Short mmCIF file of the C-alpha atoms (twelve columns), coordinates in Angstrom:
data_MODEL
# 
_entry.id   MODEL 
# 
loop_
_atom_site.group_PDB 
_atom_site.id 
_atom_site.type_symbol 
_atom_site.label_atom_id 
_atom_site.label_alt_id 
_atom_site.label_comp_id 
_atom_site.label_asym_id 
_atom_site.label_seq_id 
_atom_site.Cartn_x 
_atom_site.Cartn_y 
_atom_site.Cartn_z 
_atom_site.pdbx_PDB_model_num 
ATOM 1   C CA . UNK A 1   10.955  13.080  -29.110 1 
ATOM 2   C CA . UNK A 2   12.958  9.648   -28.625 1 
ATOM 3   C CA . UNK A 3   10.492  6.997   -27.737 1 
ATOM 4   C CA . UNK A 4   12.850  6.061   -24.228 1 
ATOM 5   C CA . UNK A 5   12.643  9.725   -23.213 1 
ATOM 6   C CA . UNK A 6   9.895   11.930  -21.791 1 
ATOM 7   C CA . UNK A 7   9.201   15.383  -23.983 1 
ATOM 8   C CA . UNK A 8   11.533  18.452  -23.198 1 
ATOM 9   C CA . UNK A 9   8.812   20.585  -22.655 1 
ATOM 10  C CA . UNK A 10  7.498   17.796  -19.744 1 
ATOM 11  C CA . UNK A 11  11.492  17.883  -18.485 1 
ATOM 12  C CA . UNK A 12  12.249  21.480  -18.804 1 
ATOM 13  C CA . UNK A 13  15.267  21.998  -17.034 1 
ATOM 14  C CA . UNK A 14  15.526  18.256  -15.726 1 
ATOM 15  C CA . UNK A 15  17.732  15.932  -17.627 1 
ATOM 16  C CA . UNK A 16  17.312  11.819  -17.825 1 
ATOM 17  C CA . UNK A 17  20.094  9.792   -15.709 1 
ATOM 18  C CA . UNK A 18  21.181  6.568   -16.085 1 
ATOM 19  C CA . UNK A 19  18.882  3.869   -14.575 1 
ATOM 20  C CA . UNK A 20  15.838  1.554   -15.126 1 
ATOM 21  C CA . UNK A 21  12.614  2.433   -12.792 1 
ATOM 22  C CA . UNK A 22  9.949   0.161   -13.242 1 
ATOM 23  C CA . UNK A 23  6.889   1.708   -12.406 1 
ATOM 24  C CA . UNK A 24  3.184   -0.533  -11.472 1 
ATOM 25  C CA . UNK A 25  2.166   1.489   -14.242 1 
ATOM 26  C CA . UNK A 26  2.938   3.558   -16.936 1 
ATOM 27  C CA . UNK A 27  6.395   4.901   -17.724 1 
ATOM 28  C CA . UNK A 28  8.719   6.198   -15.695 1 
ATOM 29  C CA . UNK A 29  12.880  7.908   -15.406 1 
ATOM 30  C CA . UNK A 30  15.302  8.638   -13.044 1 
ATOM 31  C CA . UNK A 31  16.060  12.103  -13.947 1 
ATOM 32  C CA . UNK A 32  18.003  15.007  -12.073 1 
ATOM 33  C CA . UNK A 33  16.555  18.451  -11.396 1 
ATOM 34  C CA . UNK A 34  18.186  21.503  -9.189  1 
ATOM 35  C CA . UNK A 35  20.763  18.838  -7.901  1 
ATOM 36  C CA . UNK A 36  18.457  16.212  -6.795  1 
ATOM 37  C CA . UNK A 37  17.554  12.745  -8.621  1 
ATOM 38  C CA . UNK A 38  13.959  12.295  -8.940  1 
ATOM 39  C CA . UNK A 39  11.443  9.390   -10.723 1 
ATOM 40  C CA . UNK A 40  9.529   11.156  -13.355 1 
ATOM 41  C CA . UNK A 41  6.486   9.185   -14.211 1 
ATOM 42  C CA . UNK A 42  4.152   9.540   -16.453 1 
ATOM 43  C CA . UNK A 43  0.835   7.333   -17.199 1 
ATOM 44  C CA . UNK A 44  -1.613  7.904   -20.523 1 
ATOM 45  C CA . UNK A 45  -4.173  11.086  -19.823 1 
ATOM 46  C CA . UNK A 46  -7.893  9.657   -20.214 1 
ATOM 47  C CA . UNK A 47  -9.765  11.252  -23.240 1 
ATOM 48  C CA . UNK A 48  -12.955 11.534  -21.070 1 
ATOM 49  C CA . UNK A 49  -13.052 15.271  -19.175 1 
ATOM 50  C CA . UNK A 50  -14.742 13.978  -15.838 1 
ATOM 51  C CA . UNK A 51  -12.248 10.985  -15.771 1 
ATOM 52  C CA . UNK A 52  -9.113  13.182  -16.174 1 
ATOM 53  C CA . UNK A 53  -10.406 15.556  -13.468 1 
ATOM 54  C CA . UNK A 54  -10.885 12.703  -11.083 1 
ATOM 55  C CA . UNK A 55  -7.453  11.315  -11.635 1 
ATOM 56  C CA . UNK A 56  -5.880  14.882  -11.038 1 
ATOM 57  C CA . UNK A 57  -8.082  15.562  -7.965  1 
ATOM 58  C CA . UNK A 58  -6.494  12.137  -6.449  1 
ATOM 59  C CA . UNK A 59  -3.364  12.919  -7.488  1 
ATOM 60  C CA . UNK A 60  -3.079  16.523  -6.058  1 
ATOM 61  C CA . UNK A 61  -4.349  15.047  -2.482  1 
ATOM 62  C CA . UNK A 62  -1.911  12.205  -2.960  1 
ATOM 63  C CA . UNK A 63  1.253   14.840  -3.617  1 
ATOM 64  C CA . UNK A 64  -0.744  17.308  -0.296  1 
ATOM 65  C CA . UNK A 65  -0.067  14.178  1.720   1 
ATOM 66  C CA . UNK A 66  3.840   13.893  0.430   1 
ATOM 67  C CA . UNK A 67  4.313   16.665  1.174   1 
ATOM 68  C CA . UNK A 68  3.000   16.745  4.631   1 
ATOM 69  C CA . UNK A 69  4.723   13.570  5.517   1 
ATOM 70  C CA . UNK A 70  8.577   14.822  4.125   1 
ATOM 71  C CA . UNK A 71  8.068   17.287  6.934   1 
ATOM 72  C CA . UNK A 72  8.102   14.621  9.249   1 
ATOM 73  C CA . UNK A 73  11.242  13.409  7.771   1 
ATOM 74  C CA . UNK A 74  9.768   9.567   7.605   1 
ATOM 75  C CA . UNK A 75  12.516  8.196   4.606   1 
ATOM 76  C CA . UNK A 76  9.079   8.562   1.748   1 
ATOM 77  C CA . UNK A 77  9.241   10.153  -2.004  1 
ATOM 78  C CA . UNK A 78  8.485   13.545  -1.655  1 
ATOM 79  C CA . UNK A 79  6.571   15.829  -4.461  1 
ATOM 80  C CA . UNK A 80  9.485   17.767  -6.553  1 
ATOM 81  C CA . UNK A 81  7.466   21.024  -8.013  1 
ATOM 82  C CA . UNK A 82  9.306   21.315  -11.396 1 
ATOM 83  C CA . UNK A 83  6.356   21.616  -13.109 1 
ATOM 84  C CA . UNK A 84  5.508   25.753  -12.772 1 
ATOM 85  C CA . UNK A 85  5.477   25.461  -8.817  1 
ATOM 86  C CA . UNK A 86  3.369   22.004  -8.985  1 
ATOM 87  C CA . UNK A 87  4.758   18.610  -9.270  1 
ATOM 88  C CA . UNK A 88  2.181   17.327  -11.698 1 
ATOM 89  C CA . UNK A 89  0.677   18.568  -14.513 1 
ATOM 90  C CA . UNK A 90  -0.878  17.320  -17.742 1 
ATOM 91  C CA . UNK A 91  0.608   17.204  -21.043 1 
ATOM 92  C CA . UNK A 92  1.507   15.866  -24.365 1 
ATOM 93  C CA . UNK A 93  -1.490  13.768  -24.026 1 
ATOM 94  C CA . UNK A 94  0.021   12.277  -20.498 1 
ATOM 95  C CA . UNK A 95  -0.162  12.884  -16.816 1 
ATOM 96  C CA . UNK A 96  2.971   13.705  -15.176 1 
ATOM 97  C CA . UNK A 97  4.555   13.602  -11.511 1 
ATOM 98  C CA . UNK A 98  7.840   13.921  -10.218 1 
ATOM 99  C CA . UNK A 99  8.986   12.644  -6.649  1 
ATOM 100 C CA . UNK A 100 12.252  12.428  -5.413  1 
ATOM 101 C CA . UNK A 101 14.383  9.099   -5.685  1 
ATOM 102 C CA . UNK A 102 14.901  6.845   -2.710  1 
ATOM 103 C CA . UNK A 103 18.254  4.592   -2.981  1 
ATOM 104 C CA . UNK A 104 18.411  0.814   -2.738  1 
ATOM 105 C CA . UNK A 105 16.696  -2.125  -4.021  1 
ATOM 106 C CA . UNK A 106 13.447  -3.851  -3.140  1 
ATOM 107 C CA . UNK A 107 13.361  -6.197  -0.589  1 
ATOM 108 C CA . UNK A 108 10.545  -8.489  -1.610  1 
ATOM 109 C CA . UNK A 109 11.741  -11.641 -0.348  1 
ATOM 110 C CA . UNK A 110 15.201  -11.601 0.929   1 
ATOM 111 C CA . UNK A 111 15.991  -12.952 4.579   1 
ATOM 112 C CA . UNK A 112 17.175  -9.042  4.866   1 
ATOM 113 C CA . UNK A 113 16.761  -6.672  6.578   1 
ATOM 114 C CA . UNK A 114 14.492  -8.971  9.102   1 
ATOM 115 C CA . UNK A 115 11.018  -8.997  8.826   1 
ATOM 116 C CA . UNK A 116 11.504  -7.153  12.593  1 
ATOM 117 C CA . UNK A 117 12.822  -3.960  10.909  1 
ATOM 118 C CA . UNK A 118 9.880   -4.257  8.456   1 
ATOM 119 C CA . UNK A 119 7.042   -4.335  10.755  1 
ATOM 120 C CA . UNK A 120 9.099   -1.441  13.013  1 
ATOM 121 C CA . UNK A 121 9.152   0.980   9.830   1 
ATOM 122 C CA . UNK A 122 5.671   0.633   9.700   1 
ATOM 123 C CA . UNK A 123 5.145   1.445   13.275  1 
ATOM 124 C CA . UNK A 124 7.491   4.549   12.692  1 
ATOM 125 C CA . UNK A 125 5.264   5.455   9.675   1 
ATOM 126 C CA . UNK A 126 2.054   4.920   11.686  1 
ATOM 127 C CA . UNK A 127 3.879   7.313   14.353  1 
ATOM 128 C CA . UNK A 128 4.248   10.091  11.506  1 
ATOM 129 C CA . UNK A 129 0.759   10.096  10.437  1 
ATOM 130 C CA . UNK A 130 -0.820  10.041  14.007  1 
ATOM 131 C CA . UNK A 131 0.864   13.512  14.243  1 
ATOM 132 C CA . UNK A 132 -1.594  15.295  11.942  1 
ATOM 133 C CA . UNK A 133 -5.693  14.492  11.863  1 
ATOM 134 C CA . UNK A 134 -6.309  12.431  8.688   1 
ATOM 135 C CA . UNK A 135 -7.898  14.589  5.639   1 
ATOM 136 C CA . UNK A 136 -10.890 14.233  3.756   1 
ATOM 137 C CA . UNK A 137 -11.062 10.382  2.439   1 
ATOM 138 C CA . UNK A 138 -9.079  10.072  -0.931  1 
ATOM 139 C CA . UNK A 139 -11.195 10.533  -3.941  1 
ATOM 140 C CA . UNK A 140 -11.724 7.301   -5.958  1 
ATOM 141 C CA . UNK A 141 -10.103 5.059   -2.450  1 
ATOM 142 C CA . UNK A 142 -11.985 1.708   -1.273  1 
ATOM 143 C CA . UNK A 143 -11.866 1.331   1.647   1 
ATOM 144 C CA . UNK A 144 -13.021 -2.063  3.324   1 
ATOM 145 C CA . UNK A 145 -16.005 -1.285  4.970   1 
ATOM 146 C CA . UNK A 146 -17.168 0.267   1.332   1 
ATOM 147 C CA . UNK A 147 -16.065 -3.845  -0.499  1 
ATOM 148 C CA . UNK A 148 -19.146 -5.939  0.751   1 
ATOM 149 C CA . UNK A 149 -21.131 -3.418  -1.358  1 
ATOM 150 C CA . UNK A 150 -19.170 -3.918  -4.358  1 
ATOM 151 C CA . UNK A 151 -19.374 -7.591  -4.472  1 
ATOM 152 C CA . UNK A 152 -23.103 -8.229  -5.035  1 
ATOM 153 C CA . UNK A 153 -24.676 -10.939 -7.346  1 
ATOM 154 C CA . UNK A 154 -25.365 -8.196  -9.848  1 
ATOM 155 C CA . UNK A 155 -22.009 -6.485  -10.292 1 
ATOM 156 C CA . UNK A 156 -20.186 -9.870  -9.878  1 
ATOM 157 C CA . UNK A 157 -22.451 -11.287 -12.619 1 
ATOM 158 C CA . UNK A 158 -22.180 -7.810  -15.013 1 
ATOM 159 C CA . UNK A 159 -17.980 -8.458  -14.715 1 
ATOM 160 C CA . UNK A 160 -18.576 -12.152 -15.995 1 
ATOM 161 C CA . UNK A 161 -17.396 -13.589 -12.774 1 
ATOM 162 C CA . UNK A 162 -17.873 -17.710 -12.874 1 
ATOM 163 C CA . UNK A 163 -21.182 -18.232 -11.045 1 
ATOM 164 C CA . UNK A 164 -19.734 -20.732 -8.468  1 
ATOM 165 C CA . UNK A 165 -16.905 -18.469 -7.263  1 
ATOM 166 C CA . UNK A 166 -19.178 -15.453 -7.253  1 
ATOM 167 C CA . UNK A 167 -21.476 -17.234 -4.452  1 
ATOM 168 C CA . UNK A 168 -17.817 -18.056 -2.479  1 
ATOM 169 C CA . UNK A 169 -16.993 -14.321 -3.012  1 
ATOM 170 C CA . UNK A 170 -20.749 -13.025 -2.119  1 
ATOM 171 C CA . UNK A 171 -20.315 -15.441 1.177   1 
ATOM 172 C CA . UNK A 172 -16.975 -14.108 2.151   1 
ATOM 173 C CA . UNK A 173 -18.154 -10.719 1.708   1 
ATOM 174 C CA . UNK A 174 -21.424 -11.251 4.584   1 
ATOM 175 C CA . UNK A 175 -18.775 -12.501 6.482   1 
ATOM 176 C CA . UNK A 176 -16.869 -9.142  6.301   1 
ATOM 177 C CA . UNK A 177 -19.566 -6.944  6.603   1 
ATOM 178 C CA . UNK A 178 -20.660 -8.637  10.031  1 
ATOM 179 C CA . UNK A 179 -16.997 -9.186  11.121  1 
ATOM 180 C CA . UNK A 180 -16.402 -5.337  10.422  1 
ATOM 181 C CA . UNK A 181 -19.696 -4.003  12.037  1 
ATOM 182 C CA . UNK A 182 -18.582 -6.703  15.193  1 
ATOM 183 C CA . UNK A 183 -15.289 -4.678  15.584  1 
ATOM 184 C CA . UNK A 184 -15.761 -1.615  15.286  1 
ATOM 185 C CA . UNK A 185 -15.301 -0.582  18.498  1 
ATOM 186 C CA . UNK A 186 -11.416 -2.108  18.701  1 
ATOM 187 C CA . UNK A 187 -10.321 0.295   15.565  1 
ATOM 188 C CA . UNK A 188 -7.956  2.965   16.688  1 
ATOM 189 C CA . UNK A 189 -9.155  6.249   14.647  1 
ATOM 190 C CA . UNK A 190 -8.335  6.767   10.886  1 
ATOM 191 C CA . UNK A 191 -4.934  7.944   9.635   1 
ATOM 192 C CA . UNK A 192 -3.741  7.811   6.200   1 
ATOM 193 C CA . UNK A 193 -2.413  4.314   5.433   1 
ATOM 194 C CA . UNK A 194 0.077   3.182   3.341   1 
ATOM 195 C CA . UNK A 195 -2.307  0.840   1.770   1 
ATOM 196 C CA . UNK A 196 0.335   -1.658  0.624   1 
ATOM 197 C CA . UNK A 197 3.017   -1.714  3.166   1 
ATOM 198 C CA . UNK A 198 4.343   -4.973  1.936   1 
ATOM 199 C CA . UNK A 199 7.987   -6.139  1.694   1 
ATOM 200 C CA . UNK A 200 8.095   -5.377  -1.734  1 
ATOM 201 C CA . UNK A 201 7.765   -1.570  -1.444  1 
ATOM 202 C CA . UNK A 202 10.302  -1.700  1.399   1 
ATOM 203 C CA . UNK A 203 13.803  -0.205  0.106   1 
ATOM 204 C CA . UNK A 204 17.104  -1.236  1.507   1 
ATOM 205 C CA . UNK A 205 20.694  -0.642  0.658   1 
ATOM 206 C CA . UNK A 206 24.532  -1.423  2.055   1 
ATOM 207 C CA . UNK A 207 25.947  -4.749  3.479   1 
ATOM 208 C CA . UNK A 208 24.240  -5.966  5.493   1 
ATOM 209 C CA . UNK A 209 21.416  -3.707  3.856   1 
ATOM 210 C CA . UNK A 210 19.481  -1.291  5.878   1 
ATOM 211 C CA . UNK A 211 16.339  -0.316  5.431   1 
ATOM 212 C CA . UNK A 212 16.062  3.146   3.116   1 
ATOM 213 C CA . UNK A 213 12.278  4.289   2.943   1 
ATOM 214 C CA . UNK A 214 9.329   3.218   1.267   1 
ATOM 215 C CA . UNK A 215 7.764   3.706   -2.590  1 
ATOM 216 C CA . UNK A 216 4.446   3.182   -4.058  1 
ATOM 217 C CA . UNK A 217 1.725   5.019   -2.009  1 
ATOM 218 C CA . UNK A 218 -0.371  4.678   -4.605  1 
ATOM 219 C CA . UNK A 219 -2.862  2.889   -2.728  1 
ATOM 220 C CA . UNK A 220 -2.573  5.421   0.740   1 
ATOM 221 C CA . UNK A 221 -6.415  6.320   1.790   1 
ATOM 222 C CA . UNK A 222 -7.625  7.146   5.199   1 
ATOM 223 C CA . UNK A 223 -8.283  3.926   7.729   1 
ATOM 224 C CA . UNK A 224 -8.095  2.531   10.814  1 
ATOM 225 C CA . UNK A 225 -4.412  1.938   11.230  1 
ATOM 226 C CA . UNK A 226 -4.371  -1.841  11.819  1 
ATOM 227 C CA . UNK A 227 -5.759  -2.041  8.387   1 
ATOM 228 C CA . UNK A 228 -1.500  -1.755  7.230   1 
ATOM 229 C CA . UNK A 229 -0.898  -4.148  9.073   1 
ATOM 230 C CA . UNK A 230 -3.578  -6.296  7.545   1 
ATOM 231 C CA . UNK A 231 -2.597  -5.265  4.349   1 
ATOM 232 C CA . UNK A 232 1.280   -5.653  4.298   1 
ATOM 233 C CA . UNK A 233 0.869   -9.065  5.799   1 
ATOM 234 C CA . UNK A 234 -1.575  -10.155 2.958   1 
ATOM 235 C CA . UNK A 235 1.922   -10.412 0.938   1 
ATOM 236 C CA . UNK A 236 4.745   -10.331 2.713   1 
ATOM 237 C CA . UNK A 237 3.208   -13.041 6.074   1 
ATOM 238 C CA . UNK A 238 3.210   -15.545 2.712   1 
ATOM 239 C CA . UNK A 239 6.550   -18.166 3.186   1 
ATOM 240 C CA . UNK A 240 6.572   -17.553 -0.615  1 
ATOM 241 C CA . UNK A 241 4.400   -14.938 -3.846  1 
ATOM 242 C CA . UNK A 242 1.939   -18.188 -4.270  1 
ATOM 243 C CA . UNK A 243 1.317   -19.405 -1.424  1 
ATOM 244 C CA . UNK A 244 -2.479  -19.703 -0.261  1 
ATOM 245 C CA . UNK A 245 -1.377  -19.486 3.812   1 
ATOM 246 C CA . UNK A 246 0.586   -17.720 5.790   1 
ATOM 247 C CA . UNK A 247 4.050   -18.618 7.422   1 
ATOM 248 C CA . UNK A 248 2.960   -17.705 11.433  1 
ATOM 249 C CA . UNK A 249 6.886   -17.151 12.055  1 
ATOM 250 C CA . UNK A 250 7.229   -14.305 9.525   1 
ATOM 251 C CA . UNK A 251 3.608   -13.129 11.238  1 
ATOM 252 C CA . UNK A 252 4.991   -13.136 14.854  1 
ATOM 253 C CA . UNK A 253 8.274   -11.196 13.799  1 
ATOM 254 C CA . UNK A 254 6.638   -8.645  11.675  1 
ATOM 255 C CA . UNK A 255 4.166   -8.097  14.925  1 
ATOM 256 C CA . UNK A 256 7.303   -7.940  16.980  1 
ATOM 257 C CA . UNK A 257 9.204   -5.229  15.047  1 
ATOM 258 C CA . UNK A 258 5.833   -3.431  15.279  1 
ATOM 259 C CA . UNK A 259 4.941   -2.655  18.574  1 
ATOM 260 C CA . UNK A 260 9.020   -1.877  19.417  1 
ATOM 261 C CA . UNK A 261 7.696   1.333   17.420  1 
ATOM 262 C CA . UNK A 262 4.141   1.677   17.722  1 
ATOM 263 C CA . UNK A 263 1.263   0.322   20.441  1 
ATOM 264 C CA . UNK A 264 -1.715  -1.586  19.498  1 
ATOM 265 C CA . UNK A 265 -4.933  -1.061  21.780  1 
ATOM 266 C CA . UNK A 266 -5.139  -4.329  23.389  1 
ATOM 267 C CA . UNK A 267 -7.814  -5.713  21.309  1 
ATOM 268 C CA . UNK A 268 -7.040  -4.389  18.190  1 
ATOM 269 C CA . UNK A 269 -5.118  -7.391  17.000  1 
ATOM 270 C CA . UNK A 270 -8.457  -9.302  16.485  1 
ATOM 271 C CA . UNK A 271 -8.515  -6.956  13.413  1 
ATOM 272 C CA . UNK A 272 -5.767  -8.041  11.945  1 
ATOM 273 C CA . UNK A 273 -7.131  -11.184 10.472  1 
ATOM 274 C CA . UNK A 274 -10.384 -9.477  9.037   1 
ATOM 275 C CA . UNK A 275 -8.160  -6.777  7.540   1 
ATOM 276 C CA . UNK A 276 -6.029  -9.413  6.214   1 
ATOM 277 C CA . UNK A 277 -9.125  -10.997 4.135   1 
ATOM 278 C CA . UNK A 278 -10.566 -8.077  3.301   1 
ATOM 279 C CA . UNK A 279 -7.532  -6.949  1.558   1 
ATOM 280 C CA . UNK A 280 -8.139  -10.201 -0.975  1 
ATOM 281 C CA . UNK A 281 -11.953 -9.305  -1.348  1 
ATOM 282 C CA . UNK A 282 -10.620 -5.581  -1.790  1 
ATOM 283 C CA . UNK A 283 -8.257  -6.464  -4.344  1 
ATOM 284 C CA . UNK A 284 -11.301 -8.393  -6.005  1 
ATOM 285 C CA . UNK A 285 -14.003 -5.579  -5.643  1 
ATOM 286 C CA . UNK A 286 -11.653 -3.149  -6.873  1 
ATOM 287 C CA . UNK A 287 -11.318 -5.510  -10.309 1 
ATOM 288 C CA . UNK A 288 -14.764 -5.579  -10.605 1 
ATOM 289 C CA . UNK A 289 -15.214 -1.659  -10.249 1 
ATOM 290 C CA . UNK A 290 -13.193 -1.546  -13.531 1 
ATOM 291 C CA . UNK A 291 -15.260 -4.498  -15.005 1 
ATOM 292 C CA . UNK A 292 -12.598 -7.377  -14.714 1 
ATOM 293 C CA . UNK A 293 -13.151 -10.627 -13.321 1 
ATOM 294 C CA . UNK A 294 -10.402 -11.421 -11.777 1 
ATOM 295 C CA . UNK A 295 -10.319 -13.468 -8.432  1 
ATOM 296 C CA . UNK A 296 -7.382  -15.304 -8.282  1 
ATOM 297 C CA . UNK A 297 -6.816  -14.433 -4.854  1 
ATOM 298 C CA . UNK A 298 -9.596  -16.123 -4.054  1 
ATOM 299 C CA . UNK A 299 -7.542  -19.159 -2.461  1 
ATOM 300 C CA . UNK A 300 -5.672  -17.187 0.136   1 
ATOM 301 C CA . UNK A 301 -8.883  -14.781 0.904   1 
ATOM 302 C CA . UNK A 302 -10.638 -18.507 1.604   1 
ATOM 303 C CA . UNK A 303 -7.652  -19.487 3.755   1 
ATOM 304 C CA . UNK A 304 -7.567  -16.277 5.975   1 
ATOM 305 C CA . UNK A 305 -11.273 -16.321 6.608   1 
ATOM 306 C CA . UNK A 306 -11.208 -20.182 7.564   1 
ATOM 307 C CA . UNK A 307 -8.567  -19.525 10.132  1 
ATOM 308 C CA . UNK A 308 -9.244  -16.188 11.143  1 
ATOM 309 C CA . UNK A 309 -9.948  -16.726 15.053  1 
ATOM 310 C CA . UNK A 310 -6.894  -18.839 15.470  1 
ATOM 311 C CA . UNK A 311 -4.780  -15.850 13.877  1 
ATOM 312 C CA . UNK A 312 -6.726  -13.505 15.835  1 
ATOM 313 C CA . UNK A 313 -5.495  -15.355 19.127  1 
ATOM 314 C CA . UNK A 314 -2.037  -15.976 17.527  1 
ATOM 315 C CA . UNK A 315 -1.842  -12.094 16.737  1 
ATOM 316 C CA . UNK A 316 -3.177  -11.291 20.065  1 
ATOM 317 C CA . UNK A 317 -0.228  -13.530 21.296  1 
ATOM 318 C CA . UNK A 318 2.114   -12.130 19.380  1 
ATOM 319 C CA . UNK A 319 1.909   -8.398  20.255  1 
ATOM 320 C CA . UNK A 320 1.171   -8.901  23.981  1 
ATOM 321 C CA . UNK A 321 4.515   -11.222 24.323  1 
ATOM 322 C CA . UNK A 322 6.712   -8.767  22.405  1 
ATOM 323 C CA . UNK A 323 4.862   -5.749  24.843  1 
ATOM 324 C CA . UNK A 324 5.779   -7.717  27.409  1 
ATOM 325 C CA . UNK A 325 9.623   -7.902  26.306  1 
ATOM 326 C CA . UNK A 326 10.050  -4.423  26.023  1 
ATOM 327 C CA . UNK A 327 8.661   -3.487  29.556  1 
ATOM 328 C CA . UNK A 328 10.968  -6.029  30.913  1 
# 
């Protein structure tokens, strides 16, 4: 086996195409199979029994879900079943998966397509989902209302967190817990989100370029929908990757594009901001499940949570304006 190509008994009768895919993690091809390029991607099997049936068990509802939402023809990898009629499986001391390829290139932070189109994709996606009831909750997901339990003294102190910021953390995470419990009643019910609809898992190709689907569902668990919008805004509302704020103007447009595609209950928007946060203190908790201490989105989380009422009334703002506009 060549050390830049997956094992022939993994391929079969797929062969490796030209191309660099980067994958979030492990190691992943472009590769063509029965006439269609795919990204075969495969990530290091764990040794441990119960933790290699708990990856597999997320993975085969992950691929269910593909392939429920390629019948709704949203532009999304789908599952390719090379694999004995599956499209993963486990071998040569690796898990596999193969999805089909989606053209284009990321958007992250080019001017285009607008941040309009952006937000109104993941309207359209929101639209797809809302056509099916949302499954059983994705094994090993976190979903925010399960973070304030996560970030206690004891677990924050076990991962070696810095004493000072785990008493900011521990803070922001009453916060959440009353903010969430506050809410509750504005949350639209569950669907399967996207879980990091940002800019940067956007795909768009041509001149000008148009928007060509969306990668990386890796983090797609069942929640109240607003919670995307929370989520891809934790990124791509940012004027720039390190910024601690967020630029309102790429806010208000990414609302805009939205509701052209999708409504928000009229309250809902006060969610936004406390999904926004929570994604940082998410992000954290889910470090700290896997023993790391890593908060340095600390910053921004303290930033969201400082100004969340004032983006609560600016998001409230925002989608009742562009409503407005489109009954005109």
């Amino acid at each position: 086996m060549k050390d830049d190509e997956p094992p022939g008994r993994v391929l079969r009768d797929a062969v490796v195409l030209p191309g660099d895919v980067r994958p979030r993690e492990g190691r992943a091809w472009l590769v063509g199979w029965h006439r269609t390029r795919g990204v075969l991607r495969s990530v290091p099997a764990p040794a441990d029994p119960a933790v290699l049936a708990r990856l597999t068990e997320e993975l085969a509802w992950l691929h269910g879900f593909l392939d429920w939402l390629a019948a709704t023809g949203f532009p999304a990898p789908r599952p390719l079943r090379a694999f004995g009629g599956n499209s993963w499986t486990v071998a040569e001391g690796a898990l596999w998966e193969l999805v089909s390829f989606l053209p284009g290139q990321v958007v992250g932070w080019a001017d285009q397509p607008p941040m309009e189109d952006i937000g109104a994709l993941l309207g359209r996606y929101h639209q797809a989902v809302r056509q099916f009831e949302a499954p059983g909750q994705r094994p090993g997901a976190l979903p925010i209302a399960a973070v304030p339990a996560v970030l206690r003294p004891p677990r924050l102190r076990a991962a070696g967190v810095d004493p000072g910021r785990a008493a900011v953390i521990c803070e922001l995470a009453g916060e959440l817990a009353r903010d969430l419990a506050g809410a509750a009643r504005l949350a639209s019910p569950p669907v399967v989100v996207h879980g990091d609809f940002t800019n940067h898992n956007v795909l768009a190709d041509g001149t000008p370029p148009r928007i060509t689907g969306v990668i990386d569902f890796a983090g797609a668990h069942v929640e109240a929908p607003v919670a995307d919008i929370g989520y891809g805004l934790w990124r791509s509302g940012r004027p720039y990757q390190h910024a601690d704020h967020l630029d309102l103007s790429r806010v208000r447009r990414f609302l805009r594009g939205y509701v052209s595609t999708a409504p928000i209950p009229a309250d809902a928007p006060r969610l936004i901001p406390v999904y926004l946060y929570g994604r940082g203190l998410q992000m954290i908790a889910k470090r700290i499940r896997a023993g790391r201490p890593e908060t340095g989105m600390l910053a921004q989380v303290s930033w969201l949570s400082a100004n969340a009422g004032a983006l609560a009334d600016t998001c409230l703002l925002y989608t009742s304006d562009a409503a407005d506009d489109l009954t005109r």
